[in-house]
Coordinates of C-alpha atoms in Angstrom, one line a residue:
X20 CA -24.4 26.6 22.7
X21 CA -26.3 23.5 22.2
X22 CA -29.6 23.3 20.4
X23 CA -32.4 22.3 22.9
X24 CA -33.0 18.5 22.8
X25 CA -29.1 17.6 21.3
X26 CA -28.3 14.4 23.6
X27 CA -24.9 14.2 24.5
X28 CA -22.5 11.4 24.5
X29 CA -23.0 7.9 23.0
X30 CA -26.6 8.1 22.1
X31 CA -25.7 10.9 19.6
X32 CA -25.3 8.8 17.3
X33 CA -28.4 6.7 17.5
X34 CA -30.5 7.1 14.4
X35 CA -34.4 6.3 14.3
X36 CA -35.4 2.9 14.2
X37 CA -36.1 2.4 10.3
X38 CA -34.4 -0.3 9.7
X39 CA -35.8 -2.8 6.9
X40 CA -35.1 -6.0 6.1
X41 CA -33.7 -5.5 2.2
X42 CA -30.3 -4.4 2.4
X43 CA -31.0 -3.1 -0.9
X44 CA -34.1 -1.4 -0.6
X45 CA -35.6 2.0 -0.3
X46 CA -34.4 2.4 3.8
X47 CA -30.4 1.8 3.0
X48 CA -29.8 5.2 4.5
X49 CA -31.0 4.1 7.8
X50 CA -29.0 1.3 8.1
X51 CA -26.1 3.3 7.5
X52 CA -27.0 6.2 9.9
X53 CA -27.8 3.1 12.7
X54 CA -26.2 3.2 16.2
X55 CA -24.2 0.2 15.7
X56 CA -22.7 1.2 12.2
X57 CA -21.9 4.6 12.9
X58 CA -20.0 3.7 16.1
X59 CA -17.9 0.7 14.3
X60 CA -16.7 3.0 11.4
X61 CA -16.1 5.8 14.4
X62 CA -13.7 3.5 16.2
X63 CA -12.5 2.8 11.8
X64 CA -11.7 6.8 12.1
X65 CA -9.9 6.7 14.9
X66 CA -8.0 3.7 14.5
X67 CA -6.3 5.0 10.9
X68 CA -6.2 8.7 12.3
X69 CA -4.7 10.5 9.5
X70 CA -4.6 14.2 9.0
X71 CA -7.1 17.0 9.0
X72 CA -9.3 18.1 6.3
X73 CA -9.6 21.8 4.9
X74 CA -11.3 22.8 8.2
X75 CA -8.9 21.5 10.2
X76 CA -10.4 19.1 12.7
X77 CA -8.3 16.3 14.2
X78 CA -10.1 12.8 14.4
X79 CA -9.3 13.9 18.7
X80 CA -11.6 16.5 18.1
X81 CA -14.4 14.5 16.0
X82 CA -16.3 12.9 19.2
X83 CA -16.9 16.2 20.9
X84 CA -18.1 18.1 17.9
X85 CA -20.3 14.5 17.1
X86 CA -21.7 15.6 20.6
X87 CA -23.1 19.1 19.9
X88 CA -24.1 18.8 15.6
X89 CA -24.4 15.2 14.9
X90 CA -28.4 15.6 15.8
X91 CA -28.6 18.4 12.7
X92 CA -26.1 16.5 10.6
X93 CA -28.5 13.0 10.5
X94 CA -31.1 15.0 10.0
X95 CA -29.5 16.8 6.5
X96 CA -28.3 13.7 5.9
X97 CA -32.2 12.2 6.3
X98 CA -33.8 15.3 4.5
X99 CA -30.7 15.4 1.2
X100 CA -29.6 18.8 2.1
X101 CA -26.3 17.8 3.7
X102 CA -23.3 18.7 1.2
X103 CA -20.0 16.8 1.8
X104 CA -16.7 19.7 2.1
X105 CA -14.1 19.7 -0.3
X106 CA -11.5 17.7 0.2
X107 CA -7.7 18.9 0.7
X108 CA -5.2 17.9 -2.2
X109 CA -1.9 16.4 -0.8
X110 CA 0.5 15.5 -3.1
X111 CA 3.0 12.2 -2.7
X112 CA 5.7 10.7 -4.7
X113 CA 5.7 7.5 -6.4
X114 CA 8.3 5.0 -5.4
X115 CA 11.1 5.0 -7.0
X116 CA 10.8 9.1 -8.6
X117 CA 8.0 7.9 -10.8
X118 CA 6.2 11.3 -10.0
X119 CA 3.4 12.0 -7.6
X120 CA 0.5 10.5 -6.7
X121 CA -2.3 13.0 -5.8
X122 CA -4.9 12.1 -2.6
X123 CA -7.5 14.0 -1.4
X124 CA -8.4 14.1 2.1
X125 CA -11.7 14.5 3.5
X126 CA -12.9 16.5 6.7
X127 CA -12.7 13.7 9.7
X128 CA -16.4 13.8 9.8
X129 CA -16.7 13.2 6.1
X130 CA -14.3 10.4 6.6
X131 CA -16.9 9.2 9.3
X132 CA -19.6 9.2 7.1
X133 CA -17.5 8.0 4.3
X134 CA -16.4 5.2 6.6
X135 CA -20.2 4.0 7.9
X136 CA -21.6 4.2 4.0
X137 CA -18.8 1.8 3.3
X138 CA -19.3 -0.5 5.4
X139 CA -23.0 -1.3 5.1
X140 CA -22.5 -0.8 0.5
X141 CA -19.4 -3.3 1.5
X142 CA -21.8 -5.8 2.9
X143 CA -23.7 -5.6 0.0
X144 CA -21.9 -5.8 -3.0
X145 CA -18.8 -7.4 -1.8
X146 CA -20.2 -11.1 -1.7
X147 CA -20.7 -10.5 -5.5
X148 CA -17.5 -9.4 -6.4
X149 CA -15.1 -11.9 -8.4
X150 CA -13.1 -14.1 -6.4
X151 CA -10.1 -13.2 -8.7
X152 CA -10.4 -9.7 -6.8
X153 CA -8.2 -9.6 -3.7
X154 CA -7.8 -5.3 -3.1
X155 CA -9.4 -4.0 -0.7
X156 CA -11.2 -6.1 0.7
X157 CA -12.0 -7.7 4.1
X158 CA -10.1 -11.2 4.6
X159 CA -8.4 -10.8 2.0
X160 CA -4.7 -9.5 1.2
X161 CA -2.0 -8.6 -1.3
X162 CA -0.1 -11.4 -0.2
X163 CA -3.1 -13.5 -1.3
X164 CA -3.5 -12.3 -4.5
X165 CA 0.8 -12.8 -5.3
X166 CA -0.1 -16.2 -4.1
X167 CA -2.8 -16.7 -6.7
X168 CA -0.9 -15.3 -9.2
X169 CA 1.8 -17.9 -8.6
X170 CA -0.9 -21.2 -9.0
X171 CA -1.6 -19.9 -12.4
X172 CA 2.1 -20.2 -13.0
X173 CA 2.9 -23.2 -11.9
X174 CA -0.3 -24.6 -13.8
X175 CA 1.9 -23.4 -16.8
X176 CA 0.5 -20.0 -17.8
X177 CA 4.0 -18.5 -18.2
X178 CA 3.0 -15.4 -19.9
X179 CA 1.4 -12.5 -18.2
X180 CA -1.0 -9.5 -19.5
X181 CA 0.5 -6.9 -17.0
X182 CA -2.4 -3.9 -17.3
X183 CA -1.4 -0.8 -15.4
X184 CA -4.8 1.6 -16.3
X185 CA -3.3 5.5 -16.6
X186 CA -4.3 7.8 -13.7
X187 CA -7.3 5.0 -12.5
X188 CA -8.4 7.3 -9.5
X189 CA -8.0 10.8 -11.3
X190 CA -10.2 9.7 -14.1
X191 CA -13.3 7.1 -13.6
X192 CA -16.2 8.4 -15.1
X193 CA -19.0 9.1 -12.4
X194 CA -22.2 8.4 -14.4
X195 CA -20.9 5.1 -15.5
X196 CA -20.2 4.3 -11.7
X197 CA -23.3 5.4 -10.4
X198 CA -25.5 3.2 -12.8
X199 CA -23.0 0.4 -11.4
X200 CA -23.6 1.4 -8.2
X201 CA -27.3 2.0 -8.8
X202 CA -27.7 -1.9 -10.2
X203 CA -27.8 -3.1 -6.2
X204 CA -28.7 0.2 -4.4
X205 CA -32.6 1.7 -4.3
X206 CA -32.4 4.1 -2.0
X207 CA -31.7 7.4 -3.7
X208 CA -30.9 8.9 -0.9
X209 CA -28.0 6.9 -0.5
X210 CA -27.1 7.4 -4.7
X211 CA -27.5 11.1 -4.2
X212 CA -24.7 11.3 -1.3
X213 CA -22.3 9.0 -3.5
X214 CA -23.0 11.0 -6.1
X215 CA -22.2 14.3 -4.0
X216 CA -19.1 12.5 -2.6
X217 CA -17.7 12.4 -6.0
X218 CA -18.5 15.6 -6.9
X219 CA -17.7 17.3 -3.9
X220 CA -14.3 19.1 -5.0
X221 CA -11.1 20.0 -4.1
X222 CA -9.7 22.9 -2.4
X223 CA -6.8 24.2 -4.5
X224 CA -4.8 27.4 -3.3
X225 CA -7.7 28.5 -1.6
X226 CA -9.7 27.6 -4.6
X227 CA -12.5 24.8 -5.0
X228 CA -12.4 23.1 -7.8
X229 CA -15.2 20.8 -9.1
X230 CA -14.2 17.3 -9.6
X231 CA -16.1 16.1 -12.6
X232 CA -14.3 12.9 -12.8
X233 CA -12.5 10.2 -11.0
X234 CA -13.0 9.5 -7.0
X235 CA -10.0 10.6 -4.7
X236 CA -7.7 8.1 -3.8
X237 CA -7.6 9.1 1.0
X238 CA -11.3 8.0 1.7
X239 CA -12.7 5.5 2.5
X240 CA -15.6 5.0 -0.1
X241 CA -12.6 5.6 -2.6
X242 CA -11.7 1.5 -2.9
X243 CA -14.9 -0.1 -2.8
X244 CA -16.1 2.9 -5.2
X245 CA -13.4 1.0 -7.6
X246 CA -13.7 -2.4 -6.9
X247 CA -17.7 -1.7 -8.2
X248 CA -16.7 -0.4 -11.1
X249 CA -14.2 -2.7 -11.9
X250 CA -16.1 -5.9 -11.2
X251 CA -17.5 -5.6 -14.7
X252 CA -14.0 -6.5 -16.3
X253 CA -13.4 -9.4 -13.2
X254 CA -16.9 -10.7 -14.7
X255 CA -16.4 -10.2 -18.4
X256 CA -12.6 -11.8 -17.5
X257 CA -14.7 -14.9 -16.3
X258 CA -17.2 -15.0 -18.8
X259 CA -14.3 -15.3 -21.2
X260 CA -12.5 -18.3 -19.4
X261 CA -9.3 -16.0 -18.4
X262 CA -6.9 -16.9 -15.2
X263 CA -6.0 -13.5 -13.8
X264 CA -5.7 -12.0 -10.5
X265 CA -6.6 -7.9 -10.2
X266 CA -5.5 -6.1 -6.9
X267 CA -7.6 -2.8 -7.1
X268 CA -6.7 -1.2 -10.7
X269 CA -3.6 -3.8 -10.9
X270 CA -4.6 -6.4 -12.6
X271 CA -2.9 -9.8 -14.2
X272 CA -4.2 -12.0 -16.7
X273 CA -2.3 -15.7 -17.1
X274 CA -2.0 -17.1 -20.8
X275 CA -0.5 -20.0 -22.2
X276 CA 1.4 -18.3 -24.8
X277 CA 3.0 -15.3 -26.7
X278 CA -0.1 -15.4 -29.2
X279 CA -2.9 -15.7 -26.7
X280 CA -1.2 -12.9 -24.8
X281 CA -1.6 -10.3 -27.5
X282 CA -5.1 -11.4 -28.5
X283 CA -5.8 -10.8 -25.0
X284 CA -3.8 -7.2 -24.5
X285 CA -5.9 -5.9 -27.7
X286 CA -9.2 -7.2 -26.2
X287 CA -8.8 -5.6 -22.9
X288 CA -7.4 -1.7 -24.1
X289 CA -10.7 -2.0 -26.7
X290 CA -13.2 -3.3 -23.7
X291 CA -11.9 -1.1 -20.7
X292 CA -11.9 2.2 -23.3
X293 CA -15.3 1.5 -24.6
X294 CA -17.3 0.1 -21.5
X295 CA -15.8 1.7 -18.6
X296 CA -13.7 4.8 -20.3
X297 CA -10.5 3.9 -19.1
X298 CA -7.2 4.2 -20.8
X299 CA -4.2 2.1 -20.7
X300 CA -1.0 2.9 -20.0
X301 CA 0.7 2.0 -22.5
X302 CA 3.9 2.5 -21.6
X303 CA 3.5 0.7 -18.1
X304 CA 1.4 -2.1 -19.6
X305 CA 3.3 -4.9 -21.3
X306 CA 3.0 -8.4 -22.4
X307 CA 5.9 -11.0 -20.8
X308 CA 7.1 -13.2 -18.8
X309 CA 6.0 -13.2 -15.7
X310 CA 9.9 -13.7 -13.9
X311 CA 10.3 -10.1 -15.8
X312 CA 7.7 -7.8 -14.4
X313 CA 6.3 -6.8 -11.1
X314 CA 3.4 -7.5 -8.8
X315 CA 2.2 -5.7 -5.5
X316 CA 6.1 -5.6 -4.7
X317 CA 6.9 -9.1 -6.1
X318 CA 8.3 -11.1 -8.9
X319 CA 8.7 -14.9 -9.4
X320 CA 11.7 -17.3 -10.7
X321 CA 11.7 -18.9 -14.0
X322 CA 11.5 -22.6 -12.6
X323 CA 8.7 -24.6 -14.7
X324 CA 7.8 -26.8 -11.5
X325 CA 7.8 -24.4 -8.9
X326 CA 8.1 -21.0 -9.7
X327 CA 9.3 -19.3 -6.1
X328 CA 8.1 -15.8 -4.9
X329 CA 11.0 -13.2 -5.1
X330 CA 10.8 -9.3 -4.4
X331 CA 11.2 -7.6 -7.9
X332 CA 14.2 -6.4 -8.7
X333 CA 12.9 -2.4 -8.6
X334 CA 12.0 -3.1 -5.0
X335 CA 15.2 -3.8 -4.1
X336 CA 16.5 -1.0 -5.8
X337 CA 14.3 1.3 -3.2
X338 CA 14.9 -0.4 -0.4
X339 CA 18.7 -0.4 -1.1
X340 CA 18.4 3.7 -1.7
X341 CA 16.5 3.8 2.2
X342 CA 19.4 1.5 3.3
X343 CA 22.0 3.7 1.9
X344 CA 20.4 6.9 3.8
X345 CA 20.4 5.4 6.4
X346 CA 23.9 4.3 7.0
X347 CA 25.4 7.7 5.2
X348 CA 29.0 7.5 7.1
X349 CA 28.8 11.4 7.1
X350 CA 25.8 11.9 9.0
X351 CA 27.4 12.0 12.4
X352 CA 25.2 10.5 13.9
X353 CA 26.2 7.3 16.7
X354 CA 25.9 4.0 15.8
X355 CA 23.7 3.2 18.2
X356 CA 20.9 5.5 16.7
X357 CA 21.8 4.0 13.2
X358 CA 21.0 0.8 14.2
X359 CA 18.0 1.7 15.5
X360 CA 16.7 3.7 12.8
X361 CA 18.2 0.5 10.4
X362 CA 16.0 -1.8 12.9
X363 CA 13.1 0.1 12.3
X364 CA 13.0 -0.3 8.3
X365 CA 13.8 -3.7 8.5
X366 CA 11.2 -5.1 10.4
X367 CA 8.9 -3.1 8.4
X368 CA 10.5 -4.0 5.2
X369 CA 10.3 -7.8 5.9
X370 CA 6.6 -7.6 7.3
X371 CA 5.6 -7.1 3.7
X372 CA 8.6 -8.9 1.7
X373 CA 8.8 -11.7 3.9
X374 CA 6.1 -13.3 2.2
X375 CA 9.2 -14.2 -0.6
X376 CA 10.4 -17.8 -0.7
X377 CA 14.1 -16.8 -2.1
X378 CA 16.7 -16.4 1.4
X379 CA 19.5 -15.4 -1.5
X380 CA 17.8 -11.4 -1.6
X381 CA 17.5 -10.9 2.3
X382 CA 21.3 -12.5 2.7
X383 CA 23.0 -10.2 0.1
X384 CA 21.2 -7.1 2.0
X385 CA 22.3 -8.0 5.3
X386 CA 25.7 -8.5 3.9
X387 CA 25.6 -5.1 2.0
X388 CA 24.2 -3.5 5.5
X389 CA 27.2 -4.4 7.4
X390 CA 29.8 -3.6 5.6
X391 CA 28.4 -0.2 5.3
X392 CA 28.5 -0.2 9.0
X393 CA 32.1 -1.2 9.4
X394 CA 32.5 1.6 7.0
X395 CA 31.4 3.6 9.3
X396 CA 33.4 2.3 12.4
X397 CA 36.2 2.5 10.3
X398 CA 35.2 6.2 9.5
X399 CA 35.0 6.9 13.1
X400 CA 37.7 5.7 14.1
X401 CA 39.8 7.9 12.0
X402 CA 43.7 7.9 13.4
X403 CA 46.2 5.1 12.4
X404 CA 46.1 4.1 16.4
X405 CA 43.1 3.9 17.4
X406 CA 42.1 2.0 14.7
X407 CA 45.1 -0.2 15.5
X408 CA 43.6 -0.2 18.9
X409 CA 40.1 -1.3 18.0
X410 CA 41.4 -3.9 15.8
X411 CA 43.2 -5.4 18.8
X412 CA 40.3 -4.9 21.2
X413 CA 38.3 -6.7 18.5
X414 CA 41.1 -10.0 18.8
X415 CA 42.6 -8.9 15.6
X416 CA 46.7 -9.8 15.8
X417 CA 48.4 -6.7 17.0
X418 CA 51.0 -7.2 14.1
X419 CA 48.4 -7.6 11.5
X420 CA 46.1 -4.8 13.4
X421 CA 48.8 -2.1 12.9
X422 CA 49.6 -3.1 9.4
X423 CA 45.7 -2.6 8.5
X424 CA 45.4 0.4 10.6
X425 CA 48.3 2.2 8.0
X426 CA 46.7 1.1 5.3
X427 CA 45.8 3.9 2.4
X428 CA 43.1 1.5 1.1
X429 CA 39.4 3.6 1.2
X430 CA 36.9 3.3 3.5
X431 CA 35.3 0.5 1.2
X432 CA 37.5 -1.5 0.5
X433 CA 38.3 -1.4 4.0
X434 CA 35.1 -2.7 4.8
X435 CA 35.4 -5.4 2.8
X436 CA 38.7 -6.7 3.9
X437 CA 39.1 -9.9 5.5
X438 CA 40.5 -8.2 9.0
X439 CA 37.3 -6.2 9.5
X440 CA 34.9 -9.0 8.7
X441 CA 36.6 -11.2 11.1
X442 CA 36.7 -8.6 13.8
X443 CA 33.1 -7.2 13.1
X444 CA 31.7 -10.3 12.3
X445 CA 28.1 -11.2 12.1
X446 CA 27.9 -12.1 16.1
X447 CA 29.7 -8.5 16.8
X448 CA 26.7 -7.1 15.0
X449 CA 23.7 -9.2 16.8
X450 CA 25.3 -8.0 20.1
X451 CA 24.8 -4.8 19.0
X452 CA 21.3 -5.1 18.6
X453 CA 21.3 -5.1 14.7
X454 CA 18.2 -7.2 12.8
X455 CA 19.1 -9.4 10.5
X456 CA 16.7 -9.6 7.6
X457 CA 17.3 -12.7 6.1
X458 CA 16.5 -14.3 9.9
X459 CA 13.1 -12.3 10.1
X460 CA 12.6 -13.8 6.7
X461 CA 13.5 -17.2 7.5
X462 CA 11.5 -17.1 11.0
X463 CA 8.1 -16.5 9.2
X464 CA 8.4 -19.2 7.3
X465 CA 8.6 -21.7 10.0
X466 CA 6.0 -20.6 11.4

């Protein structure tokens, strides 16, 4: 049942009128419990959905249980008794078999109030944050930041302090966040539920666990959480004159040469181990050119004028691996559902990689696609005549079709062989519905 005097519906979420006018003053909690916040990161909720927390609410089900507790919830929230719930370990592997990546995932209506402290800490801390910072934050992209890093290039800083920070999220330190976070936020109601977010555990096997460091990498606090923290090496970066570009706990510094480079690698490992307790990882972290290592996805060419945007070499690797699933000529499966499951990929792929100025990547893919499809055709078609048959159909000479069709060549090779790619030639495959990658690519350009 209800409590007496629970409203119902929209006005639910109305908090008393306490706003003040210092966003960083004493009555920050109110303007994160307002009406208007709480409802803008509720339709944030719903809008990246996700899974359920350990109590197993659906972000379908948050609105109706808003209904009936949030009334008792503001008012722990108000009074410093409300305790955030553990949240649920899920494990996920790094591209490319580089391990796992561990998230933990808060209770929907965590998430909600995770969401609507973000948001109003957001407005008030992200206006100070270096512009060299692009993660996370709002107008501002990965594609920005690759951008960026390729100005520094072309203004001929051809070496790159590439600084990959070991297990960032698993192991920031919480008291020398908080006294970041406590610089530009009075209230201490609003410290004391960061705080609690931090610490509020993990269930583990049916377990919790205390989590007396880091700040889980699935809520939303999580990123701007980081970006506080780190804005002390963006400003120490500044202070010392440096050209780098950090995307959450990736970050690039631009030097002019070899020398600078390691003067600038020791500098950073002493600073971000003695002011903020973070470790390197060495083995990830690396002094080079920047043509030879990897950004958010990206690489560049080694032209001194113009240095052109290229996906990284490792990137293609992966997506070459999802290709190769994809078209596996022992599935079984028709070719129709191939190409649509191929489709699907690639317009996701390109979404993100089309931001690369080199055609030469998306061409050799599109090439490598279809002849793994007419090696599947060719698969198909199995027998000596039909093959024959389909070569003829296809306006392949009959003489030539049945010489082909006897062939003991493999699949492959058959793929590759002149006959095939003149009778499944790149028109065959656009009336077929396949995309074509390089034209995605080549489309967002022109625009």
């Amino acid at each position: 049942m209800k409590p007496r005097g629970t409203e119902v519906g929209p006005r639910s979420l109305a908090a008393p009128t306490r706003e003040g006018p210092n966003a960083s003053g004493e009555d920050l909690l109110e303007q994160v419990l307002s009406r208007d916040n709480l409802f803008q990161a509720l339709e944030r909720v719903r809008a990246n959905r996700g899974g359920p927390g350990i109590d197993g609410m659906t972000v379908e089900q948050l609105p109706e249980h808003l209904k009936e507790y949030w009334p008792a919830i503001r008012e722990a929230l108000y009074a410093g008794t409300y305790r955030p719930t553990p949240v649920r370990r899920v494990e996920i592997p790094k591209p490319g078999g580089a391990g796992t990546r561990q998230l933990g995932i808060p209770t929907v209506l965590d998430r909600l109030i995770q969401q609507a402290l973000a948001q109003v800490l957001g407005r008030l801390f992200d206006p100070t944050f270096s512009d060299a910072s692009y993660g996370f934050r709002p107008g501002r992209s990965a594609h920005q930041a690759v951008k960026a890093a390729q100005g520094h290039i072309r203004e001929g800083l051809r070496w790159v302090v590439d600084v990959d920070l070991a297990r960032f999220f698993d192991r920031v330190n919480h008291d020398k966040l908080m006294a970041r976070v406590a610089r530009r936020v009075k209230d201490k109601r609003v410290l004391r539920l960061v705080r609690r977010y931090l610490e509020s555990g993990v269930m583990l096997d049916g377990v919790v666990v205390r989590t007396e460091e880091g700040t889980p990498q699935g809520g939303p606090l999580s990123p701007l959480l980081a970006n506080i923290l780190l804005d002390d090496l963006d400003k120490e970066l500044e202070r010392r004159g440096h050209r780098f570009v950090r995307y959450a706990d990736d970050c690039n510094v631009y030097v002019a040469s070899r020398k600078a480079g390691e003067r600038v690698m020791r500098s950073l490992v002493r600073y971000l181990g003695e002011r903020l307790s973070l470790a390197v990882n060495e083995a990830k972290s690396a002094l080079d050119r920047p043509w030879k290592r990897k950004f958010l996805g990206f690489s560049f060419t080694n032209r001194k004028e113009k240095p052109a945007i290229r996906p990284a070499p490792q990137v293609l690797k992966r997506c070459k691996d999802t290709l190769r699933r994809l078209t596996w000529r022992w599935k079984g499966q028709s070719m129709g559902s191939t190409l649509t499951r191929l489709n699907e990929y690639a317009r996701g792929w390109v979404g993100y990689f089309s931001l690369a100025e080199t055609p030469s990547p998306f061409e050799e893919l599109d090439e490598w696609v279809r002849r793994r499809l007419r090696a599947i055709l060719w698969h198909q078609w199995k027998k000596p005549k039909a093959r024959a048959h389909n070569l003829i159909r296809l306006g392949i000479q009959p003489e030539l079709a049945w010489q082909w069709a006897y062939s003991g060549k493999g699949t492959w090779r058959m793929a590759g062989s002149a006959p095939l790619q003149r009778a499944l030639d790149n028109a065959y495959w656009r009336a077929q519905g396949l995309v074509s990658l390089a034209e995605i690519q080549r489309r967002r350009h022109s625009v």
